[in-house]
PDB file of C-alpha atoms in Angstrom:
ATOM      1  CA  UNK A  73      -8.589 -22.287  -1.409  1.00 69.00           C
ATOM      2  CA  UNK A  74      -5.388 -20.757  -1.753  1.00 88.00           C
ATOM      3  CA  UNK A  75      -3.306 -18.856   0.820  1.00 96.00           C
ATOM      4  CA  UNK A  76      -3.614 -14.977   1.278  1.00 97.00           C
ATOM      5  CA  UNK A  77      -0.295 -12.924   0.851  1.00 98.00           C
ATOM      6  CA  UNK A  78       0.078  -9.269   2.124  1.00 98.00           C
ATOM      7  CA  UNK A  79       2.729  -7.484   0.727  1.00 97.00           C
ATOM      8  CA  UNK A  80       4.427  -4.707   2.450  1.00 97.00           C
ATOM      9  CA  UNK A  81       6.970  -2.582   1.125  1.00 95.00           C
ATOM     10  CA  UNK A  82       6.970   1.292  -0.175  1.00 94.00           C
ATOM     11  CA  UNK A  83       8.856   0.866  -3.271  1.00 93.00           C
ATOM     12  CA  UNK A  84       6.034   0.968  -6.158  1.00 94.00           C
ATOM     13  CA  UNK A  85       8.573  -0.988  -8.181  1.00 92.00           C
ATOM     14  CA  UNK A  86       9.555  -3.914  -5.416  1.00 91.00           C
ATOM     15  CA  UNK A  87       5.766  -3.890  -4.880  1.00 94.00           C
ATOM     16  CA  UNK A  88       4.562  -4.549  -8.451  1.00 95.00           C
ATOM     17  CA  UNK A  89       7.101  -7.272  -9.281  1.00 93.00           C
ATOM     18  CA  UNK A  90       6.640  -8.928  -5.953  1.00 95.00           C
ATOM     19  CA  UNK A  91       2.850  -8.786  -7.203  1.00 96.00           C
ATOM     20  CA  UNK A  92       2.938 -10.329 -10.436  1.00 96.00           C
ATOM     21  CA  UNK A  93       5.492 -12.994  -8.962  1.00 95.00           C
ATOM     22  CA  UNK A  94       3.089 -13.722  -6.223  1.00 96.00           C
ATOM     23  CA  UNK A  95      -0.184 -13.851  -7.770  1.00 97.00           C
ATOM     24  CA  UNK A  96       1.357 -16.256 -10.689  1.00 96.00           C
ATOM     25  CA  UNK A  97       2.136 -18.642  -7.958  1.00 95.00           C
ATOM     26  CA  UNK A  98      -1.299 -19.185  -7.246  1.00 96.00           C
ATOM     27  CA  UNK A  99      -1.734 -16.900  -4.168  1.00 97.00           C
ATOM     28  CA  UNK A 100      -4.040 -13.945  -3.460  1.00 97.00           C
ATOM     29  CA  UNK A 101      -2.624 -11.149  -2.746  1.00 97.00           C
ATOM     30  CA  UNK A 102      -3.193  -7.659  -1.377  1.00 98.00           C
ATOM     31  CA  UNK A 103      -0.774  -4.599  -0.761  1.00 98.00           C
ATOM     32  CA  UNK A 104       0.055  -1.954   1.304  1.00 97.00           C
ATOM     33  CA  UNK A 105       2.565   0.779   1.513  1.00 96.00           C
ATOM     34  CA  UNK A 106       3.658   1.471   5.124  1.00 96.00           C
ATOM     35  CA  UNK A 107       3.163  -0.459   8.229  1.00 95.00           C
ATOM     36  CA  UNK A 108       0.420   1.717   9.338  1.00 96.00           C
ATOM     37  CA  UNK A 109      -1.494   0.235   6.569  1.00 97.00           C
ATOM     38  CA  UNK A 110      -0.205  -3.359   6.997  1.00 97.00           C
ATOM     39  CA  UNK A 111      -1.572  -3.012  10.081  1.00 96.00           C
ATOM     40  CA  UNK A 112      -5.256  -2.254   8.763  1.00 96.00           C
ATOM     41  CA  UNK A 113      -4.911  -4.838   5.522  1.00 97.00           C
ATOM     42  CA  UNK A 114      -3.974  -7.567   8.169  1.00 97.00           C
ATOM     43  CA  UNK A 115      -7.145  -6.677  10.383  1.00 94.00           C
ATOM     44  CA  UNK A 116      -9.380  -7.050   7.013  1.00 95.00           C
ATOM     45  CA  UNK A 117      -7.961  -8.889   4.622  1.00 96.00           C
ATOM     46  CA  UNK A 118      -6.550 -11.966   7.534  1.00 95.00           C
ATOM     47  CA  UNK A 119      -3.401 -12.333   5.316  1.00 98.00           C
ATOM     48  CA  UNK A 120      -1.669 -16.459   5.769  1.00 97.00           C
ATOM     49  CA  UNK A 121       1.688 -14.917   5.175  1.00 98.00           C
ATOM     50  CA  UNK A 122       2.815 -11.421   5.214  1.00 98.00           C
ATOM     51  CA  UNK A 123       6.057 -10.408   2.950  1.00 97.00           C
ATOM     52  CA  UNK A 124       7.242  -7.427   5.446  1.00 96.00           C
ATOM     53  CA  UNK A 125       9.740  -4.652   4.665  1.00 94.00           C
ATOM     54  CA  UNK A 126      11.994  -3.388   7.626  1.00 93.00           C
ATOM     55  CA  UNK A 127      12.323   0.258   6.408  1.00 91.00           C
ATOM     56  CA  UNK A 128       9.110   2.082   5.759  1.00 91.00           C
ATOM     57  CA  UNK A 129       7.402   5.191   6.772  1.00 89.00           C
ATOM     58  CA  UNK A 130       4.876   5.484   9.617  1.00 92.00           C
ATOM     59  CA  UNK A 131       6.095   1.996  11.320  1.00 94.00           C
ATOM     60  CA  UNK A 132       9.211  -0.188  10.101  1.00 95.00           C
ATOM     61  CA  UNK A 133       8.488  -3.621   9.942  1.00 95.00           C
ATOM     62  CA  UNK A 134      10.092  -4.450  13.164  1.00 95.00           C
ATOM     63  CA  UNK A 135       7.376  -2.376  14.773  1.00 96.00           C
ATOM     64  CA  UNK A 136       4.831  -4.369  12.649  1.00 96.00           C
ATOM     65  CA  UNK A 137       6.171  -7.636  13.612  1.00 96.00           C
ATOM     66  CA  UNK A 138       5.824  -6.841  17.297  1.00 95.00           C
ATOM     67  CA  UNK A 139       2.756  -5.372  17.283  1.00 96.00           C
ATOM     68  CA  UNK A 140       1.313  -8.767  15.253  1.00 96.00           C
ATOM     69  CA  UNK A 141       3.515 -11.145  17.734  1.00 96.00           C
ATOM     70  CA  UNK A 142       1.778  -9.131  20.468  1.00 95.00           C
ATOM     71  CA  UNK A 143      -1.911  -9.985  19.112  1.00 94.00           C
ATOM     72  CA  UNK A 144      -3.047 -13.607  20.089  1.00 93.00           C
ATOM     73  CA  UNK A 145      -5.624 -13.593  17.434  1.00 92.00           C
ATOM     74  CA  UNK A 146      -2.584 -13.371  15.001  1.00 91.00           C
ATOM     75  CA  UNK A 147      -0.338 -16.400  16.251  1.00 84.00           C
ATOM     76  CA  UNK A 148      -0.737 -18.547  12.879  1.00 90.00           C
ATOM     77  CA  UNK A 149       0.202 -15.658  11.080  1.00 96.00           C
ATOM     78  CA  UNK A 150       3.593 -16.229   8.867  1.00 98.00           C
ATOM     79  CA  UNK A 151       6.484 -13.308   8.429  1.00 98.00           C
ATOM     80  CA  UNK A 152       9.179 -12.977   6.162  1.00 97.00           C
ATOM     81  CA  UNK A 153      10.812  -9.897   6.463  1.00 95.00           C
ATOM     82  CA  UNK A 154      12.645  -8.289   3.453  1.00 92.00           C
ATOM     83  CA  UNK A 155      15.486  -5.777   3.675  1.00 84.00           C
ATOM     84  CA  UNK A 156      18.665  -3.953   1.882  1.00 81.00           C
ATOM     85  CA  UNK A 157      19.881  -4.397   5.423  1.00 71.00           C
ATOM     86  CA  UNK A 158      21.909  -7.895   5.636  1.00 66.00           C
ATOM     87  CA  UNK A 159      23.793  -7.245   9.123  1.00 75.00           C
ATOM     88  CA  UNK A 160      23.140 -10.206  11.045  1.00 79.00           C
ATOM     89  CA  UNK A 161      22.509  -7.941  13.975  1.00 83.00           C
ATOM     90  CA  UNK A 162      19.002  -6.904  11.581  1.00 82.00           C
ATOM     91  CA  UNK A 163      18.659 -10.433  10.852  1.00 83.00           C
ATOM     92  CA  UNK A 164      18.721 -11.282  14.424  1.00 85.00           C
ATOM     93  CA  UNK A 165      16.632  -8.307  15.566  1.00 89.00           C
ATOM     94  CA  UNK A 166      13.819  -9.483  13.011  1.00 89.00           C
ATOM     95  CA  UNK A 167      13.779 -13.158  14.163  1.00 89.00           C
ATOM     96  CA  UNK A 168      13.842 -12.194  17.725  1.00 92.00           C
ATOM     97  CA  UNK A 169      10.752 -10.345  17.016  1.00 92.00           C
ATOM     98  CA  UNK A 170       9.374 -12.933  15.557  1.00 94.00           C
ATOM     99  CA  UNK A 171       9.439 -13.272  11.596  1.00 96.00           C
ATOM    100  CA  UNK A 172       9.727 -16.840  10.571  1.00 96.00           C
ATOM    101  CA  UNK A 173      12.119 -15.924   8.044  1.00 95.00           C
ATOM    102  CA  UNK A 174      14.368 -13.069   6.536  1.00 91.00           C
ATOM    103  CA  UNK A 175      15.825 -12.132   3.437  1.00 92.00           C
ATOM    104  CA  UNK A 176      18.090  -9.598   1.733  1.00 88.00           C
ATOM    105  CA  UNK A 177      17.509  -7.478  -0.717  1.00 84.00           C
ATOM    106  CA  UNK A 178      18.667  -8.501  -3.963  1.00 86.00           C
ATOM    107  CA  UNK A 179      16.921 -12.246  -3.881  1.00 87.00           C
ATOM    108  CA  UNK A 180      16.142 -14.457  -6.665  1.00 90.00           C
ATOM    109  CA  UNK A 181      12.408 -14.975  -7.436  1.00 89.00           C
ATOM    110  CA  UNK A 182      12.817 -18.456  -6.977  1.00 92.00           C
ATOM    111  CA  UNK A 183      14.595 -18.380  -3.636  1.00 94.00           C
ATOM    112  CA  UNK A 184      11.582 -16.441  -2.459  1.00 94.00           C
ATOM    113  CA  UNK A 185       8.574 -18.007  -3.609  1.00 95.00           C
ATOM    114  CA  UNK A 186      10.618 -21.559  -2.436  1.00 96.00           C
ATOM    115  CA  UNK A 187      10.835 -19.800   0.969  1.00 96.00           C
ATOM    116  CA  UNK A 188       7.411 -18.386   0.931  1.00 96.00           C
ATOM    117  CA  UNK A 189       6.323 -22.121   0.275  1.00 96.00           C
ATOM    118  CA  UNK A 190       8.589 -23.239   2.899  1.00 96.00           C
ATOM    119  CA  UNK A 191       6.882 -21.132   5.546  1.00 96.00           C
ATOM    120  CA  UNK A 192       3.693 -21.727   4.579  1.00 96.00           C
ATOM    121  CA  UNK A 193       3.667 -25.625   5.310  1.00 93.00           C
ATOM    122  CA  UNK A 194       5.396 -25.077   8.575  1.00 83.00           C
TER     123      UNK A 194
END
């Protein structure tokens, strides 16, 4: 069966590239646009991996991340948070949070889907 990725980010364009990229790897995928709805789409759709925006309306991902950290139910549940913001002090604000991983906006496709990989068979 292969693994469930929610993507979460409010840029229609980030979002449809991410997508394609995703889905041609193999992996199902759903969307959503702010963490609000991350929120919900994690509750029903029981993502494997979640690719998590820090800036968004409603919640940032940092909220998102602590409020799955905080659920038991969601422990197996992977993170890679994406950003524009490389500062390590974001970098080490996401991690402490608990993301598994964390990348900067520009990446190469191929960096991310090896890192989505990566995550997924920790």
């Amino acid at each position: 069966m292969s693994k469930k990725v929610l993507i979460v980010d409010d840029e229609p364009n980030i979002v449809i590239s991410l997508e394609f990229l995703v889905k041609k790897e193999g992996f199902t995928v759903a969307v959503a646009a702010d963490g609000e709805e991350a929120l919900a789409k994690v509750a029903e759709f029981s993502p494997d991996l979640i690719l998590l925006d820090v800036m968004m309306p409603k919640k940032s991902g940092f909220e998102v991340c602590e409020a799955l950290r905080a659920d038991p139910a969601r422990s197996g549940l992977k993170i890679i948070m994406l950003t524009a913001k490389g500062r390590d002090t974001e970098m080490a604000k996401g991690l402490a949070l608990g993301a598994d991983a964390y990348m900067t906006k520009p990446f190469s496709t191929k960096d991310l889907i090896a890192r989505i990989r990566e995550v997924l068979a920790a």
